[in-house]
Amino acid sequence: MSGDSDLEIEEAFRRAQKAHNNKAKLVASLKNRYNKLEDKTEFHEEFIRCLKYAMIIYTREPAVENVIDFVTKFAASFETPVNENAEEEEEGEDENEFLNFLFCFLLESHGANSHAVRFRVCQLVNKLLGSLSENAQIDDGLCDRIHEAMLIRVTDKYPNVRIQAALAMARLQDPSNSDCPTIKVMIYMIRVLAEKVHIRALSIAQRVSLLHEGLSDSADSVKEVVKTHLLPAWLRLLQGDVLQLLHKLDVENCAETAVTTLHAVFSMATSPDDLLQNGVRALCEFVKSKGNEGEELLEQLLPEAAIFAEYLCSYLRSITGLSEEQKADMTQLEIAMTQEFVGQQLIILVGCLDTSEEGGRKRMVAVLQEILVMPKTPTSLIGLLVEKLIGLLRDETQKIQMVAEIISDVREPILPISAPVDENEKRRKQVRLAEVRVQIMEAKQNLEECISCQDFSRAAVLKDSISQLEELKNQLTLEASQPADSIKEQRVEKSDPETLLKCLTMCAELFKQINIKRGICPTMNALIESLILPSVSNPNPAVRNMAVICLGTAALHSKDLANTHLVLLLQITQLDEPKIRISALRALIDQLLLNGLNILQDKSAPISQAPDSPDNSNGQPEQQTEEESTVQSILKMLSEFLDSEICELRTETAEGLAKLMYCGRILSPKLLSRLVLLWYNPVTEDDQRLRHCLGVFLQLYSRASRTNQECVEESFLPTMRTLFNAPVTSPLSEVDASNVAELFVELTRPSALVQPAAIQAVSVHDSLAVRICNEILRDVSAPEVRLYCKTLSWLEINTEPGPANSELQLLLKDILQYCTRVIEKLCNQLNGDRGSKSGVFIHLKLMFLDPYSQKKVSTAKNGKKASKAELSSDEGDEENVPEAPPSVRPSRRAKIAALDKTKQDLTALMNQEANGS
């Protein structure tokens, strides 16, 4: 191929292997070369030659994966939007030529002998279909060919090939078509999986994942398929033994999934006898949930409360504690964990017992108290035990008092203490014993004399005296035989981490169970002062974390307590370990949800001043300024957490802000814009919890009220400006701005409200249209104008006459007049005036070219970042793309350099081929 100044294909592939190279920049430069070629054949051949080097490698090498991503981005850049005019459709057919060519090559190669090639073909098809826009269209014949090829590959003998083929077919399904062939094939594959693939063929993780996702899916039809097809098929393979099914799952680590599975199995039972065959904990809960209908069956499953209490106590006593050395032994550790799991299930059964009988209930309360005080009781069971104990008590005062007494007994147990005996006292007792012995001897001699003299009355008296002296002698002998140190019982305070953790866990559970309207009683306040606050500074992280949880829960019971320790929680969110920071953040969010941002306004005022005091008038403004400053600091801190490198902290902050906005505690277009950008940011692609949370929040929030829709409307332009101004090194530069605009249009539709507001003269879309028109008039030559114009066409604008309609028409006329003047000027130039032709041409180019397949460059004229359009146009930069220095930190560069030594590089293969030819 000709050299020119554009990027060579081989050079583009070579650079694409490196993770730090910007692929969007390579795509723009390579596409620039492609668009200049009249005959594309040579380009196609060279492109495929370079691609084949990546397709013959089966392992997931980083260099190969980078090349696959580059090829996907390059091919997807040729996609043309739908609903354009006829001329653009013709241009779209020309641009789609490369995309169609690549699909044809892949479909011709899907039957290759090499499993690596088949895997890469399916992977590329999957990625290409996934990278196309939501409303993308492809030729019907090509769609049929892709479907047929992937249908063959889903039966490939290599699992990775089957996985990629199934993922590719997912994009071809049409949920609105009841006869969709792709959906039929997938349903058939699921039934084959259920009927023919034995449960042993799946790993434990795959079994748990399949059941968890299937039974928790939002669609009832998916749950029904799992209940009626998958679970019965697995049970048939296990001869109907539910316990064997549990053995095939990881019930200790995935207890919730196991319980959900069992409930699904029980729901399919046709008679009580079928249920009685599966006497497990989940069955008791299932029958208990049936209310009065299951009382008789529950009596057959569980014993009386008193009998169960004795069994529970005996089992928990048998759990042996492990020393540090024993914890290092995996066998003993596994046995201990199994015992704790069984104990946990037994404790849960307490909630299913019939405790209406007073004697059984009291015995269960006594047993739970005894178990909580036992030193060997595992910490993991403390919270559940307290929950069941509080559930059995009726009076809240009694609940608080009993838990406080248990905490006191655990933290200050009564232990035997040995004390030394006084030597003088010991010698005195020995002397007294000798005297008693002498008295006994004398009394016996006198007794003999009385008997010989036949003085029987005196002999009877002496006999009684001897008996008393013998008893005294035995008592003194027993005291003398005891050890020198006496044993006394005394309360001893324990401050080891395990004891503190148990006490704090009981505190946390108590505060959770007590009604927050009750407030803080003296007993609870004593627990806070003597246990919780000192533990916040404990050196053990687990103790600190539980103390923060207790403090946050206790603060929900009292605004004064929350105001007192609010600053402490703020400091912890920024200074401690990530886990503890997250706990403090949750406590802070809970406070804001309960009391709002005006929590500081309820602070008790300082010492009151006289009404005529000169400083009295300035006190309130100063206090109000301090409150506003604190609120702003909180919001600023939360905003900074959205950029945190700690994934869990970022997710927790986003979830908290979503809750605050949905509950109406915060109304901030800026924060809403941040959440939208965070949802679209490629950095959060693997954070499923964050994506799911924000996806649900945006839908529910915008549909709740018109006020919320107005907030969404205000955040539209800041969000779009952020995307348009994002530097090429930012992940936001890869976000599809058109898709974001469509989201805002859908969220602000008046018809989307759950309870449509009364008909108003100006709708949210009317206001949004005015904002967009004003943004267009700020700079009509800006590249984003084209997207703004498309966005206007998606809006539901009110056509009724009115002030808003008139204002919008005036703005649209101004936009049209500008465009007309530019065109008229160009016509005059064509008629002979050549003065400023180039300037007008640039205006037209910027107005009518698609800016989203183009890159930003820096202009020497004004120092600002130019539009994306300037690189893909014919007048764009035709020089080779320079090697951009990586903007990552030195630590990451060092990691990349170290990894490069072990990565597979395709450059050697490409050079070898080039030299051989």
Coordinates of N, CA, C and O in Angstrom, one line a residue, residues 328-478:
A328 N -5.2 -22.9 62.7 CA -4.3 -23.1 61.5 C -4.5 -24.5 60.9 O -4.2 -24.7 59.7
D329 N -5.2 -25.4 61.6 CA -5.5 -26.7 61.0 C -6.8 -26.7 60.3 O -7.9 -26.4 60.9
M330 N -6.8 -26.8 59.0 CA -8.0 -26.7 58.1 C -9.0 -27.7 58.5 O -10.2 -27.4 58.4
T331 N -8.6 -28.9 58.9 CA -9.6 -29.9 59.2 C -10.4 -29.5 60.4 O -11.7 -29.6 60.4
Q332 N -9.8 -29.1 61.5 CA -10.5 -28.7 62.7 C -11.3 -27.4 62.4 O -12.4 -27.3 63.0
L333 N -10.7 -26.5 61.6 CA -11.4 -25.3 61.3 C -12.7 -25.6 60.6 O -13.8 -25.0 60.8
E334 N -12.7 -26.5 59.6 CA -13.8 -26.9 58.9 C -14.9 -27.5 59.7 O -16.1 -27.3 59.6
I335 N -14.5 -28.4 60.7 CA -15.4 -29.0 61.6 C -16.1 -27.9 62.5 O -17.3 -28.0 62.7
A336 N -15.3 -27.0 63.0 CA -15.9 -25.9 63.8 C -16.9 -25.1 63.0 O -18.0 -24.7 63.5
M337 N -16.6 -24.8 61.7 CA -17.5 -24.0 60.9 C -18.8 -24.7 60.6 O -19.9 -24.1 60.6
T338 N -18.7 -26.0 60.4 CA -19.9 -26.8 60.2 C -20.8 -26.8 61.5 O -22.0 -26.7 61.4
Q339 N -20.1 -26.9 62.7 CA -20.9 -26.9 63.9 C -21.6 -25.5 64.1 O -22.8 -25.5 64.5
E340 N -20.9 -24.5 63.8 CA -21.5 -23.1 63.9 C -22.7 -23.0 62.9 O -23.7 -22.4 63.2
F341 N -22.5 -23.6 61.7 CA -23.6 -23.5 60.7 C -24.9 -24.2 61.2 O -26.0 -23.7 61.1
V342 N -24.6 -25.4 61.7 CA -25.8 -26.2 62.3 C -26.4 -25.5 63.4 O -27.6 -25.4 63.5
G343 N -25.6 -24.9 64.3 CA -26.1 -24.1 65.4 C -26.9 -22.9 64.9 O -28.0 -22.6 65.5
Q344 N -26.5 -22.3 63.9 CA -27.2 -21.2 63.3 C -28.6 -21.6 62.8 O -29.6 -20.9 63.1
Q345 N -28.6 -22.7 62.2 CA -29.9 -23.2 61.7 C -30.9 -23.6 62.8 O -32.1 -23.3 62.7
L346 N -30.3 -24.1 63.9 CA -31.2 -24.5 65.1 C -31.7 -23.2 65.7 O -32.9 -23.2 66.1
I347 N -30.9 -22.2 65.8 CA -31.4 -20.9 66.4 C -32.5 -20.3 65.5 O -33.4 -19.7 66.1
I348 N -32.3 -20.4 64.2 CA -33.4 -19.8 63.3 C -34.7 -20.5 63.6 O -35.8 -19.9 63.5
L349 N -34.6 -21.8 63.9 CA -35.9 -22.6 64.2 C -36.6 -22.1 65.4 O -37.8 -22.4 65.5
V350 N -36.0 -21.3 66.3 CA -36.7 -20.8 67.4 C -37.8 -19.9 67.0 O -38.9 -19.9 67.7
G351 N -37.7 -19.2 65.9 CA -38.7 -18.3 65.4 C -39.9 -19.1 64.9 O -41.0 -18.5 64.7
C352 N -39.8 -20.4 64.6 CA -40.9 -21.2 64.1 C -41.6 -21.9 65.3 O -42.7 -22.6 65.0
L353 N -41.1 -21.9 66.5 CA -41.7 -22.6 67.6 C -43.0 -21.9 68.1 O -43.2 -20.7 67.9
D354 N -43.9 -22.7 68.7 CA -45.1 -22.2 69.3 C -44.7 -21.8 70.7 O -44.6 -22.7 71.6
T355 N -44.6 -20.5 71.0 CA -44.2 -20.0 72.3 C -45.4 -19.4 73.1 O -45.2 -18.6 73.9
S356 N -46.6 -19.8 72.7 CA -47.8 -19.2 73.3 C -47.9 -19.8 74.8 O -48.5 -19.2 75.6
E357 N -47.4 -21.0 75.0 CA -47.4 -21.6 76.3 C -46.3 -21.0 77.2 O -45.1 -20.9 76.8
E358 N -46.7 -20.4 78.4 CA -45.9 -19.6 79.2 C -44.6 -20.4 79.7 O -43.5 -19.8 79.7
G359 N -44.8 -21.6 80.1 CA -43.7 -22.4 80.6 C -42.6 -22.6 79.6 O -41.4 -22.5 79.9
G360 N -43.0 -23.0 78.4 CA -42.0 -23.2 77.3 C -41.3 -22.0 76.9 O -40.1 -22.0 76.7
R361 N -42.1 -20.9 76.9 CA -41.4 -19.6 76.5 C -40.4 -19.2 77.6 O -39.3 -18.7 77.2
K362 N -40.7 -19.3 78.9 CA -39.8 -18.9 79.9 C -38.5 -19.8 79.9 O -37.4 -19.3 80.1
R363 N -38.7 -21.1 79.6 CA -37.6 -22.0 79.5 C -36.7 -21.6 78.4 O -35.4 -21.6 78.5
M364 N -37.3 -21.2 77.2 CA -36.5 -20.8 76.1 C -35.7 -19.5 76.4 O -34.5 -19.4 76.0
V365 N -36.4 -18.6 77.0 CA -35.7 -17.3 77.4 C -34.5 -17.6 78.3 O -33.4 -17.1 78.1
A366 N -34.7 -18.5 79.3 CA -33.6 -18.8 80.2 C -32.4 -19.5 79.5 O -31.3 -19.2 79.8
V367 N -32.8 -20.4 78.6 CA -31.7 -21.1 77.8 C -30.9 -20.1 76.9 O -29.7 -20.2 76.9
L368 N -31.6 -19.2 76.3 CA -30.9 -18.2 75.4 C -30.0 -17.3 76.3 O -28.9 -17.0 75.8
Q369 N -30.5 -16.9 77.5 CA -29.6 -16.2 78.3 C -28.4 -17.0 78.7 O -27.3 -16.4 78.7
E370 N -28.6 -18.2 79.1 CA -27.4 -19.0 79.5 C -26.4 -19.2 78.3 O -25.2 -19.2 78.5
I371 N -27.0 -19.4 77.1 CA -26.1 -19.6 75.9 C -25.3 -18.3 75.7 O -24.1 -18.4 75.4
L372 N -25.9 -17.1 75.8 CA -25.2 -15.9 75.5 C -24.1 -15.6 76.5 O -23.1 -15.0 76.2
V373 N -24.3 -16.1 77.7 CA -23.2 -15.9 78.8 C -22.1 -16.9 78.6 O -21.0 -16.6 79.1
M374 N -22.3 -18.0 78.0 CA -21.3 -19.0 77.9 C -20.1 -18.5 77.2 O -20.2 -17.9 76.1
P375 N -18.9 -18.6 77.7 CA -17.7 -18.1 77.0 C -17.4 -18.8 75.7 O -16.8 -18.2 74.8
K376 N -17.8 -20.1 75.5 CA -17.6 -20.8 74.3 C -18.5 -20.5 73.1 O -18.3 -21.0 72.0
T377 N -19.6 -19.7 73.4 CA -20.5 -19.4 72.3 C -19.8 -18.6 71.2 O -19.2 -17.5 71.5
P378 N -19.9 -19.0 70.0 CA -19.2 -18.3 68.9 C -19.7 -16.9 68.7 O -20.9 -16.7 68.8
T379 N -18.9 -16.0 68.3 CA -19.3 -14.6 68.1 C -20.3 -14.5 66.9 O -21.2 -13.7 66.9
S380 N -20.1 -15.4 65.9 CA -21.0 -15.3 64.8 C -22.5 -15.6 65.1 O -23.4 -15.3 64.3
L381 N -22.7 -16.3 66.3 CA -24.1 -16.6 66.6 C -24.7 -15.6 67.6 O -25.9 -15.7 67.9
I382 N -24.0 -14.6 68.1 CA -24.4 -13.7 69.1 C -25.6 -12.9 68.6 O -26.7 -12.8 69.3
G383 N -25.5 -12.3 67.4 CA -26.5 -11.4 66.9 C -27.8 -12.1 66.7 O -28.9 -11.6 67.1
L384 N -27.8 -13.3 66.2 CA -29.0 -14.1 66.0 C -29.6 -14.5 67.3 O -30.9 -14.5 67.4
L385 N -28.8 -14.9 68.3 CA -29.3 -15.3 69.6 C -30.1 -14.1 70.3 O -31.2 -14.3 70.8
V386 N -29.5 -12.9 70.2 CA -30.1 -11.7 70.8 C -31.4 -11.4 70.1 O -32.4 -11.0 70.7
E387 N -31.4 -11.5 68.7 CA -32.6 -11.3 68.0 C -33.8 -12.2 68.4 O -34.9 -11.7 68.6
K388 N -33.5 -13.5 68.6 CA -34.5 -14.4 69.0 C -35.0 -14.2 70.5 O -36.1 -14.3 70.8
L389 N -34.0 -13.8 71.3 CA -34.3 -13.5 72.7 C -35.3 -12.3 72.8 O -36.3 -12.3 73.5
I390 N -34.9 -11.2 72.1 CA -35.8 -10.0 72.1 C -37.2 -10.3 71.6 O -38.2 -9.8 72.0
G391 N -37.2 -11.2 70.6 CA -38.5 -11.6 70.0 C -39.4 -12.3 70.9 O -40.6 -12.3 70.8
L392 N -38.8 -13.0 71.9 CA -39.7 -13.7 72.9 C -40.2 -12.8 74.0 O -41.1 -13.2 74.7
L393 N -39.5 -11.7 74.2 CA -39.9 -10.8 75.3 C -40.9 -9.8 74.7 O -40.8 -9.3 73.6
R394 N -41.9 -9.4 75.6 CA -43.0 -8.5 75.2 C -42.7 -7.0 75.5 O -43.1 -6.1 74.8
D395 N -42.2 -6.8 76.7 CA -42.0 -5.4 77.2 C -40.6 -4.9 76.8 O -39.6 -5.6 77.0
E396 N -40.6 -3.7 76.2 CA -39.3 -3.1 75.7 C -38.4 -2.8 76.9 O -37.2 -2.9 76.8
T397 N -38.9 -2.4 78.0 CA -38.0 -2.1 79.2 C -37.4 -3.4 79.6 O -36.2 -3.4 80.0
Q398 N -38.1 -4.5 79.6 CA -37.6 -5.8 80.0 C -36.5 -6.2 79.0 O -35.5 -6.8 79.4
K399 N -36.7 -5.9 77.7 CA -35.7 -6.3 76.7 C -34.4 -5.6 76.9 O -33.3 -6.2 76.9
I400 N -34.5 -4.3 77.2 CA -33.3 -3.5 77.4 C -32.5 -3.9 78.7 O -31.3 -4.1 78.7
Q401 N -33.3 -4.1 79.7 CA -32.7 -4.5 81.0 C -32.1 -5.9 80.9 O -30.9 -6.1 81.4
M402 N -32.7 -6.8 80.2 CA -32.2 -8.2 80.2 C -30.9 -8.2 79.3 O -29.9 -8.9 79.7
V403 N -30.9 -7.5 78.2 CA -29.7 -7.5 77.3 C -28.5 -6.8 78.1 O -27.4 -7.2 78.0
A404 N -28.9 -5.7 78.8 CA -27.8 -5.0 79.5 C -27.2 -5.9 80.6 O -26.0 -5.9 80.8
E405 N -28.0 -6.7 81.3 CA -27.5 -7.6 82.3 C -26.6 -8.7 81.7 O -25.6 -9.1 82.2
I406 N -27.0 -9.2 80.5 CA -26.2 -10.2 79.8 C -24.9 -9.6 79.4 O -23.8 -10.2 79.6
I407 N -24.9 -8.4 78.9 CA -23.6 -7.7 78.5 C -22.7 -7.5 79.8 O -21.5 -7.8 79.7
S408 N -23.3 -7.2 80.9 CA -22.6 -7.0 82.1 C -22.0 -8.3 82.6 O -20.8 -8.4 83.0
D409 N -22.7 -9.4 82.4 CA -22.2 -10.8 82.8 C -21.1 -11.2 81.9 O -20.2 -11.9 82.3
V410 N -21.2 -10.9 80.6 CA -20.1 -11.3 79.7 C -18.9 -10.4 79.8 O -17.8 -11.0 79.8
R411 N -19.1 -9.1 80.1 CA -17.9 -8.3 80.2 C -17.3 -8.3 81.5 O -16.1 -8.2 81.7
E412 N -18.1 -8.5 82.6 CA -17.6 -8.6 84.0 C -18.1 -9.9 84.6 O -18.9 -9.9 85.5
P413 N -17.6 -11.1 84.2 CA -18.0 -12.3 84.8 C -17.5 -12.5 86.2 O -16.5 -11.9 86.6
I414 N -18.3 -13.4 86.9 CA -17.9 -13.7 88.3 C -16.9 -14.9 88.2 O -17.3 -16.0 87.8
L415 N -15.7 -14.6 88.6 CA -14.6 -15.6 88.6 C -14.1 -15.9 89.9 O -14.0 -15.0 90.8
P416 N -13.6 -17.2 90.2 CA -13.0 -17.5 91.5 C -11.6 -16.9 91.6 O -10.8 -17.0 90.8
I417 N -11.4 -16.2 92.8 CA -10.2 -15.6 93.0 C -9.6 -16.2 94.3 O -10.3 -16.3 95.4
S418 N -8.3 -16.6 94.3 CA -7.7 -17.1 95.4 C -7.0 -16.0 96.3 O -6.4 -15.1 95.7
A419 N -7.2 -16.1 97.6 CA -6.6 -15.1 98.5 C -5.8 -15.9 99.6 O -6.2 -16.9 100.1
P420 N -4.6 -15.4 99.9 CA -3.7 -16.1 100.9 C -4.3 -16.0 102.4 O -5.0 -15.0 102.7
V421 N -4.1 -17.1 103.2 CA -4.7 -17.2 104.5 C -3.6 -16.7 105.5 O -2.4 -17.0 105.4
D422 N -4.1 -16.0 106.6 CA -3.2 -15.5 107.6 C -2.5 -16.6 108.4 O -3.2 -17.5 108.9
E423 N -1.2 -16.6 108.6 CA -0.5 -17.7 109.3 C -0.9 -17.8 110.8 O -1.0 -18.8 111.3
N424 N -1.1 -16.6 111.4 CA -1.6 -16.6 112.8 C -2.9 -17.3 112.9 O -3.1 -18.0 113.9
E425 N -3.8 -17.0 112.0 CA -5.1 -17.6 112.0 C -5.0 -19.1 111.9 O -5.7 -19.9 112.6
K426 N -4.1 -19.6 111.0 CA -3.9 -21.0 110.8 C -3.3 -21.7 112.0 O -3.8 -22.7 112.4
R427 N -2.4 -21.0 112.7 CA -1.8 -21.6 113.9 C -2.8 -21.6 115.1 O -2.9 -22.5 115.9
R428 N -3.7 -20.6 115.1 CA -4.7 -20.5 116.2 C -5.7 -21.7 116.0 O -6.1 -22.3 117.0
K429 N -6.0 -22.0 114.7 CA -6.9 -23.2 114.5 C -6.3 -24.5 114.9 O -6.9 -25.4 115.4
Q430 N -5.0 -24.6 114.6 CA -4.3 -25.9 115.0 C -4.2 -26.0 116.5 O -4.4 -27.1 117.1
V431 N -4.0 -24.9 117.2 CA -4.0 -25.0 118.7 C -5.4 -25.3 119.2 O -5.5 -26.2 120.1
R432 N -6.4 -24.8 118.6 CA -7.7 -25.1 119.0 C -8.1 -26.5 118.8 O -8.7 -27.2 119.6
L433 N -7.6 -27.1 117.7 CA -7.8 -28.5 117.4 C -7.2 -29.4 118.4 O -7.7 -30.4 118.9
A434 N -5.9 -29.0 118.8 CA -5.2 -29.8 119.9 C -6.0 -29.8 121.2 O -6.1 -30.8 121.9
E435 N -6.5 -28.6 121.5 CA -7.3 -28.5 122.8 C -8.5 -29.4 122.8 O -8.9 -30.0 123.8
V436 N -9.2 -29.4 121.6 CA -10.4 -30.2 121.5 C -10.1 -31.7 121.7 O -10.8 -32.5 122.3
R437 N -9.0 -32.1 121.1 CA -8.6 -33.5 121.2 C -8.3 -33.9 122.7 O -8.6 -35.0 123.2
V438 N -7.6 -33.0 123.4 CA -7.3 -33.2 124.8 C -8.6 -33.3 125.6 O -8.8 -34.2 126.5
Q439 N -9.6 -32.4 125.3 CA -10.8 -32.4 126.0 C -11.6 -33.7 125.8 O -12.3 -34.3 126.7
I440 N -11.5 -34.3 124.5 CA -12.1 -35.5 124.2 C -11.5 -36.7 125.0 O -12.2 -37.5 125.6
M441 N -10.2 -36.7 125.1 CA -9.5 -37.7 125.9 C -9.9 -37.7 127.4 O -10.2 -38.7 128.0
E442 N -10.0 -36.5 127.9 CA -10.4 -36.3 129.3 C -11.8 -36.7 129.6 O -12.2 -37.4 130.6
A443 N -12.7 -36.4 128.6 CA -14.1 -36.7 128.7 C -14.3 -38.2 128.7 O -15.1 -38.8 129.4
K444 N -13.5 -38.9 127.8 CA -13.6 -40.4 127.7 C -13.2 -41.0 129.0 O -13.7 -42.1 129.5
Q445 N -12.1 -40.5 129.7 CA -11.6 -41.1 130.9 C -12.7 -40.9 132.0 O -12.9 -41.8 132.8
N446 N -13.3 -39.7 132.1 CA -14.3 -39.5 133.1 C -15.5 -40.4 132.8 O -16.2 -40.9 133.8
L447 N -15.8 -40.7 131.6 CA -16.9 -41.5 131.2 C -16.7 -42.9 131.8 O -17.6 -43.6 132.3
E448 N -15.4 -43.4 131.6 CA -15.1 -44.8 132.1 C -15.3 -44.8 133.6 O -15.7 -45.8 134.2
E449 N -14.8 -43.8 134.3 CA -14.9 -43.7 135.8 C -16.4 -43.7 136.2 O -16.7 -44.4 137.2
C450 N -17.2 -43.0 135.5 CA -18.6 -42.9 135.9 C -19.3 -44.3 135.7 O -20.2 -44.7 136.4
I451 N -18.9 -45.0 134.6 CA -19.5 -46.3 134.4 C -19.1 -47.3 135.4 O -19.9 -48.1 135.9
S452 N -17.8 -47.2 135.8 CA -17.3 -48.1 136.8 C -18.0 -47.8 138.2 O -18.2 -48.7 139.0
C453 N -18.3 -46.6 138.5 CA -19.0 -46.2 139.7 C -20.5 -46.3 139.6 O -21.2 -45.9 140.5
Q454 N -20.9 -46.7 138.4 CA -22.4 -46.8 138.1 C -23.1 -45.5 138.3 O -24.3 -45.5 138.7
D455 N -22.4 -44.4 137.9 CA -23.1 -43.1 137.9 C -23.6 -42.8 136.5 O -22.9 -42.1 135.7
F456 N -24.7 -43.4 136.2 CA -25.2 -43.4 134.8 C -25.7 -42.1 134.3 O -25.6 -41.7 133.1
S457 N -26.3 -41.3 135.2 CA -26.7 -40.0 134.8 C -25.6 -39.1 134.3 O -25.7 -38.4 133.3
R458 N -24.5 -39.1 135.1 CA -23.3 -38.3 134.7 C -22.7 -38.8 133.5 O -22.2 -38.1 132.6
A459 N -22.7 -40.2 133.3 CA -22.2 -40.8 132.1 C -22.9 -40.4 130.9 O -22.3 -40.2 129.8
A460 N -24.3 -40.2 131.0 CA -25.0 -39.7 129.8 C -24.7 -38.3 129.4 O -24.5 -38.0 128.2
V461 N -24.4 -37.5 130.4 CA -24.0 -36.1 130.1 C -22.7 -36.1 129.4 O -22.4 -35.4 128.4
L462 N -21.7 -36.9 129.9 CA -20.4 -36.9 129.3 C -20.4 -37.5 127.9 O -19.7 -37.0 127.0
K463 N -21.3 -38.4 127.7 CA -21.4 -39.0 126.4 C -21.9 -37.9 125.3 O -21.4 -37.9 124.2
D464 N -22.9 -37.1 125.7 CA -23.3 -36.0 124.8 C -22.2 -35.0 124.6 O -22.0 -34.5 123.5
S465 N -21.4 -34.7 125.6 CA -20.3 -33.8 125.5 C -19.3 -34.3 124.5 O -18.7 -33.5 123.7
I466 N -19.0 -35.6 124.7 CA -18.0 -36.2 123.8 C -18.5 -36.1 122.3 O -17.7 -35.8 121.4
S467 N -19.7 -36.3 122.0 CA -20.3 -36.2 120.7 C -20.1 -34.8 120.1 O -19.7 -34.6 118.9
Q468 N -20.4 -33.8 120.9 CA -20.2 -32.4 120.4 C -18.7 -32.1 120.2 O -18.4 -31.4 119.2
L469 N -17.9 -32.6 121.0 CA -16.4 -32.4 120.8 C -15.9 -33.1 119.6 O -15.1 -32.6 118.8
E470 N -16.5 -34.3 119.3 CA -16.1 -35.0 118.1 C -16.5 -34.2 116.8 O -15.7 -34.1 115.8
E471 N -17.7 -33.6 116.8 CA -18.1 -32.8 115.7 C -17.2 -31.6 115.5 O -16.8 -31.2 114.4
L472 N -16.9 -30.9 116.6 CA -16.0 -29.8 116.5 C -14.6 -30.2 116.0 O -14.0 -29.4 115.2
K473 N -14.1 -31.3 116.5 CA -12.8 -31.8 116.0 C -12.8 -32.1 114.5 O -11.9 -31.7 113.7
N474 N -13.9 -32.7 114.0 CA -14.0 -33.0 112.5 C -14.0 -31.7 111.7 O -13.4 -31.6 110.7
Q475 N -14.7 -30.7 112.2 CA -14.8 -29.4 111.5 C -13.5 -28.7 111.5 O -13.1 -28.2 110.4
L476 N -12.8 -28.7 112.6 CA -11.4 -28.1 112.6 C -10.5 -28.9 111.7 O -9.6 -28.3 111.1
T477 N -10.6 -30.2 111.7 CA -9.7 -31.0 110.9 C -9.9 -30.7 109.4 O -9.0 -30.6 108.6
L478 N -11.2 -30.5 109.0 CA -11.5 -30.2 107.6 C -11.0 -28.8 107.2 O -10.4 -28.7 106.1

